[in-house]
mmCIF file of C-alpha atoms in Angstrom:
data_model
loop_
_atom_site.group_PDB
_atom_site.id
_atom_site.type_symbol
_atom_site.label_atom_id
_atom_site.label_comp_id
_atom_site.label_asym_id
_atom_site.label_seq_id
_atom_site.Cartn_x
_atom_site.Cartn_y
_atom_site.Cartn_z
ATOM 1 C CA UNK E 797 -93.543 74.787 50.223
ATOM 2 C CA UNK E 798 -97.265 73.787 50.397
ATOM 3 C CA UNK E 799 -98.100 70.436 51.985
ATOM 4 C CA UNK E 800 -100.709 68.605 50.720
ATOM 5 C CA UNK E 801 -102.541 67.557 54.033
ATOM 6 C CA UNK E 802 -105.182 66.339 52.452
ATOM 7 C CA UNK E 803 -104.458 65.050 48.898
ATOM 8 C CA UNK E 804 -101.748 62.865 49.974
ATOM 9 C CA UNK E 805 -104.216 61.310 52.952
ATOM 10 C CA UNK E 806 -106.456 60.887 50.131
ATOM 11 C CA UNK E 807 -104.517 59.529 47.487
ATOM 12 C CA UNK E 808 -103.120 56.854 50.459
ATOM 13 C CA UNK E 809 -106.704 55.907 51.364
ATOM 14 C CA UNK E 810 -107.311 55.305 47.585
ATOM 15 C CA UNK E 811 -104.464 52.666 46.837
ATOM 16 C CA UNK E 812 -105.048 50.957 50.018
ATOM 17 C CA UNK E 813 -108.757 50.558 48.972
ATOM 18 C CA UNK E 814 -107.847 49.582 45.639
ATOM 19 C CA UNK E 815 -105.638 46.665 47.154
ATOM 20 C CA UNK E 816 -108.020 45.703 49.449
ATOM 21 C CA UNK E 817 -110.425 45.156 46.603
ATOM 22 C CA UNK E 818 -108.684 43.587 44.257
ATOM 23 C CA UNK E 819 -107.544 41.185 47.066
ATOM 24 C CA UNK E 820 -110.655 40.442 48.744
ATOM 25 C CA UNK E 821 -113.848 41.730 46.472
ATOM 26 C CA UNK E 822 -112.808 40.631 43.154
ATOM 27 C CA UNK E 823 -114.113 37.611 42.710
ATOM 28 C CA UNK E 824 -111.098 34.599 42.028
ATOM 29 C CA UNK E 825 -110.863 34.173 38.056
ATOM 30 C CA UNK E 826 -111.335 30.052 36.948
ATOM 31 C CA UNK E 827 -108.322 28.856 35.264
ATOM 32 C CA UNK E 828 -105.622 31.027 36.512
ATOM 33 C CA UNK E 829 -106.679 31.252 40.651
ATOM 34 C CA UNK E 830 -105.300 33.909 42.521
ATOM 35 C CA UNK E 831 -101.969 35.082 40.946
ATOM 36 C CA UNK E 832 -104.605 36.572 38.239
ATOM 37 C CA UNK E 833 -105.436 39.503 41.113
ATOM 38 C CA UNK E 834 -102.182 40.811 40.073
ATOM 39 C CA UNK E 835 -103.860 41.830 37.069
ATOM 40 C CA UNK E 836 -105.672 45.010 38.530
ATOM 41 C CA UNK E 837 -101.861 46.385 39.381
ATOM 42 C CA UNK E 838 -100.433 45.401 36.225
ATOM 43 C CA UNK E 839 -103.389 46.734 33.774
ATOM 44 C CA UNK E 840 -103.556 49.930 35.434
ATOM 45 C CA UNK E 841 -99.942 50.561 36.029
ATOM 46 C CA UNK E 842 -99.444 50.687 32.002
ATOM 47 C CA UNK E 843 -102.091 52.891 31.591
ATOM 48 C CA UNK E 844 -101.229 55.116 33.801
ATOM 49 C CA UNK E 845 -97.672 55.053 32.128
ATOM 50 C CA UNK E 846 -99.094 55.981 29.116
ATOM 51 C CA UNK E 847 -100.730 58.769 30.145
ATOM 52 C CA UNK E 848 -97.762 60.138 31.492
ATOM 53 C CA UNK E 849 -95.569 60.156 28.614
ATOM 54 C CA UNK E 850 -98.539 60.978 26.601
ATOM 55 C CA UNK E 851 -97.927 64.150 29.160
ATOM 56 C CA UNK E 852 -94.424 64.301 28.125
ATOM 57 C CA UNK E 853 -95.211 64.313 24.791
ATOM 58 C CA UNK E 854 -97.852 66.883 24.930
ATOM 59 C CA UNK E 855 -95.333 68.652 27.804
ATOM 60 C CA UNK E 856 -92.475 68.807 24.684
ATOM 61 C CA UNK E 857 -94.493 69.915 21.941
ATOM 62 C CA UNK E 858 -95.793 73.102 24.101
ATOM 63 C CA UNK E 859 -92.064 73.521 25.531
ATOM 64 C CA UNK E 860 -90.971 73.558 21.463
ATOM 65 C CA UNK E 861 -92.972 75.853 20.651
ATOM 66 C CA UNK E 862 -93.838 78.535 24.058
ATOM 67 C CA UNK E 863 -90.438 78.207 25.356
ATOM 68 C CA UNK E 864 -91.409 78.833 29.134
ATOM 69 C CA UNK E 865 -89.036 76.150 31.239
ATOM 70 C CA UNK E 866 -92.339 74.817 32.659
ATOM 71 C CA UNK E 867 -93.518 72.864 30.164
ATOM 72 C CA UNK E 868 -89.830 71.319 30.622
ATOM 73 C CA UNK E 869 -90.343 70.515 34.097
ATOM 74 C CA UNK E 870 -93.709 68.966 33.404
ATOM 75 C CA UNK E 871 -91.754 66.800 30.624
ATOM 76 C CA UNK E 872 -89.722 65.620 32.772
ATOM 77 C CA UNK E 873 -91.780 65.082 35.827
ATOM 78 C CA UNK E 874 -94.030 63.002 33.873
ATOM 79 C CA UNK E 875 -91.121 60.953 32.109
ATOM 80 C CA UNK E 876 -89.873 60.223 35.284
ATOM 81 C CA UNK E 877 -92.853 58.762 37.219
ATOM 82 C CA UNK E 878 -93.689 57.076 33.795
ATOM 83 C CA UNK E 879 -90.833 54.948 34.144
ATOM 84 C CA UNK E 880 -91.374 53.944 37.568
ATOM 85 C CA UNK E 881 -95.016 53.303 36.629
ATOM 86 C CA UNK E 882 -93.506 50.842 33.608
ATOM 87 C CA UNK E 883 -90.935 49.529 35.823
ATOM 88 C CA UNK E 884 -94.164 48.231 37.825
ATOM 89 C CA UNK E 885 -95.765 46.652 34.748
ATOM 90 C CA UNK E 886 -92.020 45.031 33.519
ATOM 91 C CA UNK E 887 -91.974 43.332 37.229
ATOM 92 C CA UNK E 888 -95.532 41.959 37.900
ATOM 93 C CA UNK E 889 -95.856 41.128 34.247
ATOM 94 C CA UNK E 890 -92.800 37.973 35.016
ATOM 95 C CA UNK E 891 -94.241 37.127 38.560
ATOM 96 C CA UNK E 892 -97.706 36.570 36.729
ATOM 97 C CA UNK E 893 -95.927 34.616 33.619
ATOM 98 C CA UNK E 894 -93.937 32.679 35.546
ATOM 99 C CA UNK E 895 -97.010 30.668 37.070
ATOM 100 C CA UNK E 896 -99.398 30.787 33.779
ATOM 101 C CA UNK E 897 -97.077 30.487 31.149
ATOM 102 C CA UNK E 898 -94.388 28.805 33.003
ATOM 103 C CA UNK E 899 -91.778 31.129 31.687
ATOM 104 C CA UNK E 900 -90.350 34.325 32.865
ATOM 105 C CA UNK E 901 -90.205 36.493 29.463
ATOM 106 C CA UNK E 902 -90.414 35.965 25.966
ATOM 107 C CA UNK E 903 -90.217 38.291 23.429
ATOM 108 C CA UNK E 904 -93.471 38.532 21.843
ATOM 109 C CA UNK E 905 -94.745 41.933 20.839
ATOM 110 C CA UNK E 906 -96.331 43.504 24.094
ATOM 111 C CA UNK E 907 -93.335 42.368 26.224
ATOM 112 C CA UNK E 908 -91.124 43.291 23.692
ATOM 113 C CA UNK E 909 -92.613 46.460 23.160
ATOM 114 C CA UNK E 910 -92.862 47.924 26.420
ATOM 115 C CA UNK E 911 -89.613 46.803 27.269
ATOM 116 C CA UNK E 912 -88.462 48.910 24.390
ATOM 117 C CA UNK E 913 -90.844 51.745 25.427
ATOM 118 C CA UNK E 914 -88.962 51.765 28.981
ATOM 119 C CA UNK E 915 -86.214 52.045 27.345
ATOM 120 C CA UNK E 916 -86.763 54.857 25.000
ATOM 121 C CA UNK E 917 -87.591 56.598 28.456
ATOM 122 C CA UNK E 918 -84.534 55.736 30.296
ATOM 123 C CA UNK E 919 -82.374 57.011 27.652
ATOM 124 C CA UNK E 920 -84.492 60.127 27.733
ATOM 125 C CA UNK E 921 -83.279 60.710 31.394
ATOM 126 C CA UNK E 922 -80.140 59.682 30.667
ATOM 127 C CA UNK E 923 -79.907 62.196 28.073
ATOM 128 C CA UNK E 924 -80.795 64.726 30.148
ATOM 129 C CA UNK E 925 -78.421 64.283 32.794
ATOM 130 C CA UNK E 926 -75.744 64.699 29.562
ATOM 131 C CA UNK E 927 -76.567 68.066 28.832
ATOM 132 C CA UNK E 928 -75.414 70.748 31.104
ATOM 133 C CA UNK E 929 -77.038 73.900 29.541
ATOM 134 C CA UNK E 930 -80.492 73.794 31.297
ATOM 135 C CA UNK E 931 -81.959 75.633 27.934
ATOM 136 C CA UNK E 932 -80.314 73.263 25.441
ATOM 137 C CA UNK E 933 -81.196 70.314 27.962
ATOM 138 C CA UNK E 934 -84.985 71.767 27.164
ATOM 139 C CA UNK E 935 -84.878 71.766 23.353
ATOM 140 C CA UNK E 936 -82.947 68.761 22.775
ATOM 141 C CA UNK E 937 -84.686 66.200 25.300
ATOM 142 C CA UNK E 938 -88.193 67.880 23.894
ATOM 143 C CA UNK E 939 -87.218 66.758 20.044
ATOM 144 C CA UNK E 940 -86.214 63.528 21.460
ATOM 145 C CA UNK E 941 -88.831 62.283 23.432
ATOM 146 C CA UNK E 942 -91.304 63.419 20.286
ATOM 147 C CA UNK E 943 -89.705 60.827 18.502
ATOM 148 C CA UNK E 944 -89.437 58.545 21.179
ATOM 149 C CA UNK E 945 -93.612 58.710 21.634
ATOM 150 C CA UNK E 946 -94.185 58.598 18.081
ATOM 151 C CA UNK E 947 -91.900 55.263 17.573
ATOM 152 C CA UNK E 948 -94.316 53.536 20.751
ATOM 153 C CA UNK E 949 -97.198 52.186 17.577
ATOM 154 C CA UNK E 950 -94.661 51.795 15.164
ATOM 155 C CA UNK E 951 -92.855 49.113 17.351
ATOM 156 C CA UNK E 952 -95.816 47.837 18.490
ATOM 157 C CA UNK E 953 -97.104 46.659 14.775
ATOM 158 C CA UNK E 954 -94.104 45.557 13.833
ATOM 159 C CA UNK E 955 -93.643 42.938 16.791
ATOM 160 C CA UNK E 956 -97.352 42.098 16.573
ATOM 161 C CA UNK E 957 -96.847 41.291 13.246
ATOM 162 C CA UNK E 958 -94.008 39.325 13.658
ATOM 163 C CA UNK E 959 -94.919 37.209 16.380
ATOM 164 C CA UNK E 960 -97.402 37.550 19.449
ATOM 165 C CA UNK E 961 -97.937 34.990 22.605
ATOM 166 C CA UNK E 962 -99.465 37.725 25.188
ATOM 167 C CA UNK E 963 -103.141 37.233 26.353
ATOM 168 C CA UNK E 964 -105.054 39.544 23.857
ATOM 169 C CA UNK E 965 -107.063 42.096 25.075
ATOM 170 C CA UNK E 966 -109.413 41.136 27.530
ATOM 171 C CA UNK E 967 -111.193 44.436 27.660
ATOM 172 C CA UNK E 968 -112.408 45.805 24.599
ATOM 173 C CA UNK E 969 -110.934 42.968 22.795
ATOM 174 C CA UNK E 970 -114.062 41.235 21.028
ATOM 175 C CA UNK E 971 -117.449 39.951 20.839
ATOM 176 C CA UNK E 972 -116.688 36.975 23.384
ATOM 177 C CA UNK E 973 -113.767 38.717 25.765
ATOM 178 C CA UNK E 974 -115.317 40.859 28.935
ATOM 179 C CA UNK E 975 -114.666 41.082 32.538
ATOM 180 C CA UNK E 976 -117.240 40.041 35.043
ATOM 181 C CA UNK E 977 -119.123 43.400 36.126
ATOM 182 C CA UNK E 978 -117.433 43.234 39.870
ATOM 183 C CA UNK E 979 -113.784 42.710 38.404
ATOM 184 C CA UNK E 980 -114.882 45.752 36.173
ATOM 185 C CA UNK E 981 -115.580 48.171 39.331
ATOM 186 C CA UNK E 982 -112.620 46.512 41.179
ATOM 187 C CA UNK E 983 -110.531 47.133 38.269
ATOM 188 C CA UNK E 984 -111.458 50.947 37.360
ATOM 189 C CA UNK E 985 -110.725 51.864 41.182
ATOM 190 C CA UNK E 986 -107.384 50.495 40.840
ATOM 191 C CA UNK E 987 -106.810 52.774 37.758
ATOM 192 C CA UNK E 988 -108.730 56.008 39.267
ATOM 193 C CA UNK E 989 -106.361 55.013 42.500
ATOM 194 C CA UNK E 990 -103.245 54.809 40.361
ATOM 195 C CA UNK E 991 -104.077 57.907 38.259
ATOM 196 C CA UNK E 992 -104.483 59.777 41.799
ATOM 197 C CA UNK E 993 -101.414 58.444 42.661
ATOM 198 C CA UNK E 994 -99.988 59.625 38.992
ATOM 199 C CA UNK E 995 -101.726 63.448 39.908
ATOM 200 C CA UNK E 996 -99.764 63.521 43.212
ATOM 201 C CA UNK E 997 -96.561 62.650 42.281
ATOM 202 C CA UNK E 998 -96.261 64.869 39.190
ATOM 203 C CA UNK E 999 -97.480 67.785 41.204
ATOM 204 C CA UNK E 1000 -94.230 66.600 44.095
ATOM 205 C CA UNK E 1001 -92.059 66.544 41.304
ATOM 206 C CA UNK E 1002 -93.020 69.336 39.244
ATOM 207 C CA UNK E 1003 -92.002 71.370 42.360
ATOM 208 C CA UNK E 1004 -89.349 69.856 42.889
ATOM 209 C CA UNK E 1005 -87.622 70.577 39.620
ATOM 210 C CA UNK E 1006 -88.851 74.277 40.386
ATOM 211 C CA UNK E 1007 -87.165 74.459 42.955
ATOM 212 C CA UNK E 1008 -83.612 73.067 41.637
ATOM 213 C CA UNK E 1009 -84.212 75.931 38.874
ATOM 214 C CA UNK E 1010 -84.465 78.413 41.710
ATOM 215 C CA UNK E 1011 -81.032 77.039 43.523
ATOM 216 C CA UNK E 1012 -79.604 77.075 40.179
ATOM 217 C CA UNK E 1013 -80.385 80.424 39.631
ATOM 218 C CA UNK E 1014 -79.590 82.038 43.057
ATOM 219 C CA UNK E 1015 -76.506 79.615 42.666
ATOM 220 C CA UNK E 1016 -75.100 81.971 39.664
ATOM 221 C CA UNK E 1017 -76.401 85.249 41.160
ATOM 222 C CA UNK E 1018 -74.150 84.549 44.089
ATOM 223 C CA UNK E 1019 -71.283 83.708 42.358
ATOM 224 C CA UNK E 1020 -71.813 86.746 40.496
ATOM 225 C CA UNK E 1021 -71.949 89.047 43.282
ATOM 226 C CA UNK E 1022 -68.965 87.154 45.357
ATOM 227 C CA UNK E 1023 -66.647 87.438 41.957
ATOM 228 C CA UNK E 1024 -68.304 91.405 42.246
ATOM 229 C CA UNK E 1025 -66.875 91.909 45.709
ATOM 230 C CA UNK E 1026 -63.615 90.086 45.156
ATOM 231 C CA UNK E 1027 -62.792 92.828 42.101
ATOM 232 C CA UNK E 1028 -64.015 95.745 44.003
ATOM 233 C CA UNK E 1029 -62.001 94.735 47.649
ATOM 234 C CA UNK E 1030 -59.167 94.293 45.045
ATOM 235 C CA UNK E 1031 -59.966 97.792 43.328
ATOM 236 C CA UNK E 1032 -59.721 99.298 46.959
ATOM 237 C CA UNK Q 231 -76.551 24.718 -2.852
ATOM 238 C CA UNK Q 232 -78.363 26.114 -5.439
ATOM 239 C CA UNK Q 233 -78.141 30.065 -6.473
ATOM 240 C CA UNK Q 234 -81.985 32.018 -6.604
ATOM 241 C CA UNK Q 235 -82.704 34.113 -9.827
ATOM 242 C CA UNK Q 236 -82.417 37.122 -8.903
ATOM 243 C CA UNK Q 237 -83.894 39.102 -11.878
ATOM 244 C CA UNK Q 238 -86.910 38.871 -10.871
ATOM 245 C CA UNK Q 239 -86.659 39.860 -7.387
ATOM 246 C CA UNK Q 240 -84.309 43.025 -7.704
ATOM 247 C CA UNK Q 241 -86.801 45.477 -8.234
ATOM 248 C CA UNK Q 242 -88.837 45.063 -4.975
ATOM 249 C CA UNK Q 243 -85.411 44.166 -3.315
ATOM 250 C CA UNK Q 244 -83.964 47.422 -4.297
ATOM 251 C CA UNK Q 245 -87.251 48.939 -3.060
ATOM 252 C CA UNK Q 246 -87.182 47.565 0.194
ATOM 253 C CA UNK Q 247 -83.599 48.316 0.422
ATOM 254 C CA UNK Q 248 -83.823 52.008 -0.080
ATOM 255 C CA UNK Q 249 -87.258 52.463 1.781
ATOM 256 C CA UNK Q 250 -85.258 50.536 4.989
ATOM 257 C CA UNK Q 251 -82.398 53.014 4.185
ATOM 258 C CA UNK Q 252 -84.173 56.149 4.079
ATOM 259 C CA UNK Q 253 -85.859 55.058 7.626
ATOM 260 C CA UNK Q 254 -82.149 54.170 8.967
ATOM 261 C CA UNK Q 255 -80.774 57.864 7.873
ATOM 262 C CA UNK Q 256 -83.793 59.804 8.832
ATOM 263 C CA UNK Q 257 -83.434 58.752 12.382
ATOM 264 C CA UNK Q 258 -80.031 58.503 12.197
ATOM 265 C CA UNK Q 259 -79.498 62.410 11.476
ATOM 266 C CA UNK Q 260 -82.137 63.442 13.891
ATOM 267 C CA UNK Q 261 -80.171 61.365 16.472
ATOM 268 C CA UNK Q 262 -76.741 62.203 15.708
ATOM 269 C CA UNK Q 263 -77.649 65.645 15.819
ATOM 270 C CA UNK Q 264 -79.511 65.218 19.398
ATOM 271 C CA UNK Q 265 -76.397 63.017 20.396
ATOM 272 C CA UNK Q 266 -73.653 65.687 19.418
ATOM 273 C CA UNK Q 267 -75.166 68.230 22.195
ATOM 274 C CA UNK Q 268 -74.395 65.758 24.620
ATOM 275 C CA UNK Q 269 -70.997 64.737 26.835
ATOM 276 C CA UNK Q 270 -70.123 61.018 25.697
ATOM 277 C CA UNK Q 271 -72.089 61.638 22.503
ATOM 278 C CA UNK Q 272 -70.120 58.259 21.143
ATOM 279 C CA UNK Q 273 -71.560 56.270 23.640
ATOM 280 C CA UNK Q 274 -75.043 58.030 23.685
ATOM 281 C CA UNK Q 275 -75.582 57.572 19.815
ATOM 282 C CA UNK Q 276 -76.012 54.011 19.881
ATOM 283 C CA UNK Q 277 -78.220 54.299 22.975
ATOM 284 C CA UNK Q 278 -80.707 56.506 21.632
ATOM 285 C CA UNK Q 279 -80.712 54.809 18.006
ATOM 286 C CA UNK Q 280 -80.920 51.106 18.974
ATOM 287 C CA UNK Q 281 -84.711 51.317 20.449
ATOM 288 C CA UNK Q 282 -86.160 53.366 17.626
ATOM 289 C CA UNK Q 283 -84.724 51.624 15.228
ATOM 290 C CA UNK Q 284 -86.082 48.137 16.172
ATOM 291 C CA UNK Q 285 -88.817 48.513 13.943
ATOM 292 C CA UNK Q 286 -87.366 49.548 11.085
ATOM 293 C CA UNK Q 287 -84.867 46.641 11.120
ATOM 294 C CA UNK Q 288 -87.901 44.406 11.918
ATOM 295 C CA UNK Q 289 -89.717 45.188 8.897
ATOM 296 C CA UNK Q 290 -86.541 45.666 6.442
ATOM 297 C CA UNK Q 291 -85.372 41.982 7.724
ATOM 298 C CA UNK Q 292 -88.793 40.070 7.418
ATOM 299 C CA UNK Q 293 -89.161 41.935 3.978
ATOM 300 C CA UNK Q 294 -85.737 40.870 2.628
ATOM 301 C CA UNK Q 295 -86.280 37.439 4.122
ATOM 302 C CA UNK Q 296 -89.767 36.893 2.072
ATOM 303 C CA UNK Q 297 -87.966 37.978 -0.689
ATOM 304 C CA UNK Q 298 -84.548 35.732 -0.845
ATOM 305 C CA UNK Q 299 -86.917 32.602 -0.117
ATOM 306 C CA UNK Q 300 -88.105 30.475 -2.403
ATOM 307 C CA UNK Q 301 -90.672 30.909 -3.995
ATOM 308 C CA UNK Q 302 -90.121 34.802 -3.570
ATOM 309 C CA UNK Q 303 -93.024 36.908 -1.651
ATOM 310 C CA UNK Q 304 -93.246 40.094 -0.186
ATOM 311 C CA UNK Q 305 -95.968 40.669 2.230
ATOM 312 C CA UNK Q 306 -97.546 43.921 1.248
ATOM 313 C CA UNK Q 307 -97.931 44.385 5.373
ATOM 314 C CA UNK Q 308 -93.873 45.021 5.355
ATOM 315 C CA UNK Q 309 -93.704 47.270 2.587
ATOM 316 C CA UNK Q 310 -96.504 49.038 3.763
ATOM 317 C CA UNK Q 311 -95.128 49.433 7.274
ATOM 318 C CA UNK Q 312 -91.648 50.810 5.882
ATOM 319 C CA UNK Q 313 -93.241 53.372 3.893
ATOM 320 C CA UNK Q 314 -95.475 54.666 7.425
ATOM 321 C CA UNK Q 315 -92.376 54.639 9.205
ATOM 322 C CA UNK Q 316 -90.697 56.562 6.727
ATOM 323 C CA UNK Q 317 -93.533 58.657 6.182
ATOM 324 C CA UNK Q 318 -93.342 59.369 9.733
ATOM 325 C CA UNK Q 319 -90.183 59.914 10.944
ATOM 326 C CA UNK Q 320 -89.488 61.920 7.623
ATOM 327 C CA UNK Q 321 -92.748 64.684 8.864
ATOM 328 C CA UNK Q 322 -91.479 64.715 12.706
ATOM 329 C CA UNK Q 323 -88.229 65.589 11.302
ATOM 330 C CA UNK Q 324 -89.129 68.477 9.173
ATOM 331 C CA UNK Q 325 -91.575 70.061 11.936
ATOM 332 C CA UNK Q 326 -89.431 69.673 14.744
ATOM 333 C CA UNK Q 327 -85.455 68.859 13.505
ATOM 334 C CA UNK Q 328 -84.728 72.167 13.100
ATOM 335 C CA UNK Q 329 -85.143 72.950 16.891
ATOM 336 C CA UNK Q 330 -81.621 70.844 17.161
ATOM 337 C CA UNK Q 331 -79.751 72.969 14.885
ATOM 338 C CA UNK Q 332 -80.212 76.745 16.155
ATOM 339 C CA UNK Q 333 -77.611 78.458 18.657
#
């Protein structure tokens, strides 16, 4: 097993950088005060959750069609640090609400939606763990998680259509929206920390699940050759 | 109480109603098919349906809704939206659904 002695230094140094700026060099927004700095976790976190099960998706289509289990243990690497990345953004979204708005949660279409888009992913592990034939497991989580990906915009529109109370966009969002050019740089080292972060943990876990394919393997070989022995000491 | 004429209505209802349908049984045979390769494939079946349906069930409720009220009205947006989704789910199934039925 390789250790990464100096990508995991790095990729330490990076998020405690990124915390220190968006505690101390970001300047303090106007109307909310400080419980905005929780912004350059929250922002960030989703992004980088998307681009992991934007891996997953891209992990299941390849799997679909090449067949080679790797592409299933990058699927499932990436769904699972994409739901820990979520489950970031579904807990500092309430602690920031609770101040601003004054309310936990409410269902309006971004909450609602990545709520539902964690879910789609839990299920997707769950799912997994039901299947016992690692090569059916493959296929069958690969098909869902497609569909899973492909439902994200869908249930998106239809909740912004129906009813929306979440800031819009702040960046990218319109002629008079924009972040104040040191909130910017504060808020892209955040990401690049958290998409470091994202690199290092798929890579852990992407190992991981090669190794559990190797135990399962040398798991059956030796059961083969111990049920071998048994016959022939029985034969003798 | 008073009852709505209905005449009018039933042809977009009736549209609605199958475009909803043909989104609820699209996903529902991709799902009962990924479900049945599963242990507790009762209990799974729900699970996987209920989050990728939401939208569906969205858009065929606010659809019908516009409809049944009076004056009747159906927001293009809904009917338009049912038809994607459809449209969608209908393409992912025929690339990729057959990957859940071989041995």
């Amino acid at each position: 097993m390789r250790t990464h002695w100096l990508t995991t230094p790095a990729a330490a140094v990076l998020i405690g950088v990124a915390g220190y700026a968006a505690l101390f060099l970001a300047p303090t927004e106007r109307t909310m005060g400080l419980i905005q700095r929780i912004f350059y976790f929250h922002v960030p976190s989703a992004w980088t959750g998307f681009v992991a099960f934007f891996i997953v998706f891209i992990a299941s289509i390849a799997y679909l069609l090449k067949r080679a289990p790797k592409w299933d243990w990058l699927a499932v690497s990436a769904a699972e640090i994409g739901v820990a990345f979520f489950t970031v953004v579904l807990t500092t979204g309430p602690i920031w609400a609770k101040p601003v708005w004054g309310i936990w949660w409410t269902w309006d279409a971004r909450l609602t939606s990545t709520f539902v888009l964690w879910v789609l992913y839990v299920t997707y592990l769950l799912l997994r763990t039901l299947i016992a034939d690692p090569e059916r497991r493959a296929v069958v989580s690969a098909v869902f998680s497609i569909f899973a990906f492909l439902d994200v915009p869908l249930v998106y529109m239809s909740i912004r259509w129906w009813r929306t109370q979440h800031p819009q966009p702040v960046i990218a969002g319109g002629a008079s929206s924009g972040l104040d050019p040191q909130m910017w740089r504060v808020f892209m080292t955040c990401w690049a920390a958290l998409l470091g972060l994202l690199v290092l943990l798929l890579r852990e876990r992407y190992n991981l699940e090669a190794l559990r394919h190797e135990v399962g393997e040398m798991t059956i070989e030796a059961e083969r050759r111990a049920a071998g022995r048994t016959s022939t000491q029985a034969w003798r | 109480m008073h009852l709505l004429p209905l005449a009018s209505r039933l042809l977009p209802l009736v549209g609605v109603l199958m475009l909803g349908t043909l989104g609820l049984t699209t996903t529902g045979t991709v799902f009962s098919a990924v479900a049945s390769q599963a242990r507790m494939r009762e209990l799974l079946l729900p699970l996987l349906l209920l989050p990728v349906l939401t939208p569906v069930l969205i858009a065929s409720a606010e659809a019908t809704t516009g409809l049944l009220s009076d004056p009747p009205m159906l927001e293009r947006v809904w009917l338009l939206f049912l038809v994607a989704f459809d449209v969608v789910f209908l393409t992912a199934t025929w690339l990729f659904g057959e990957y859940l039925l071989e041995e």
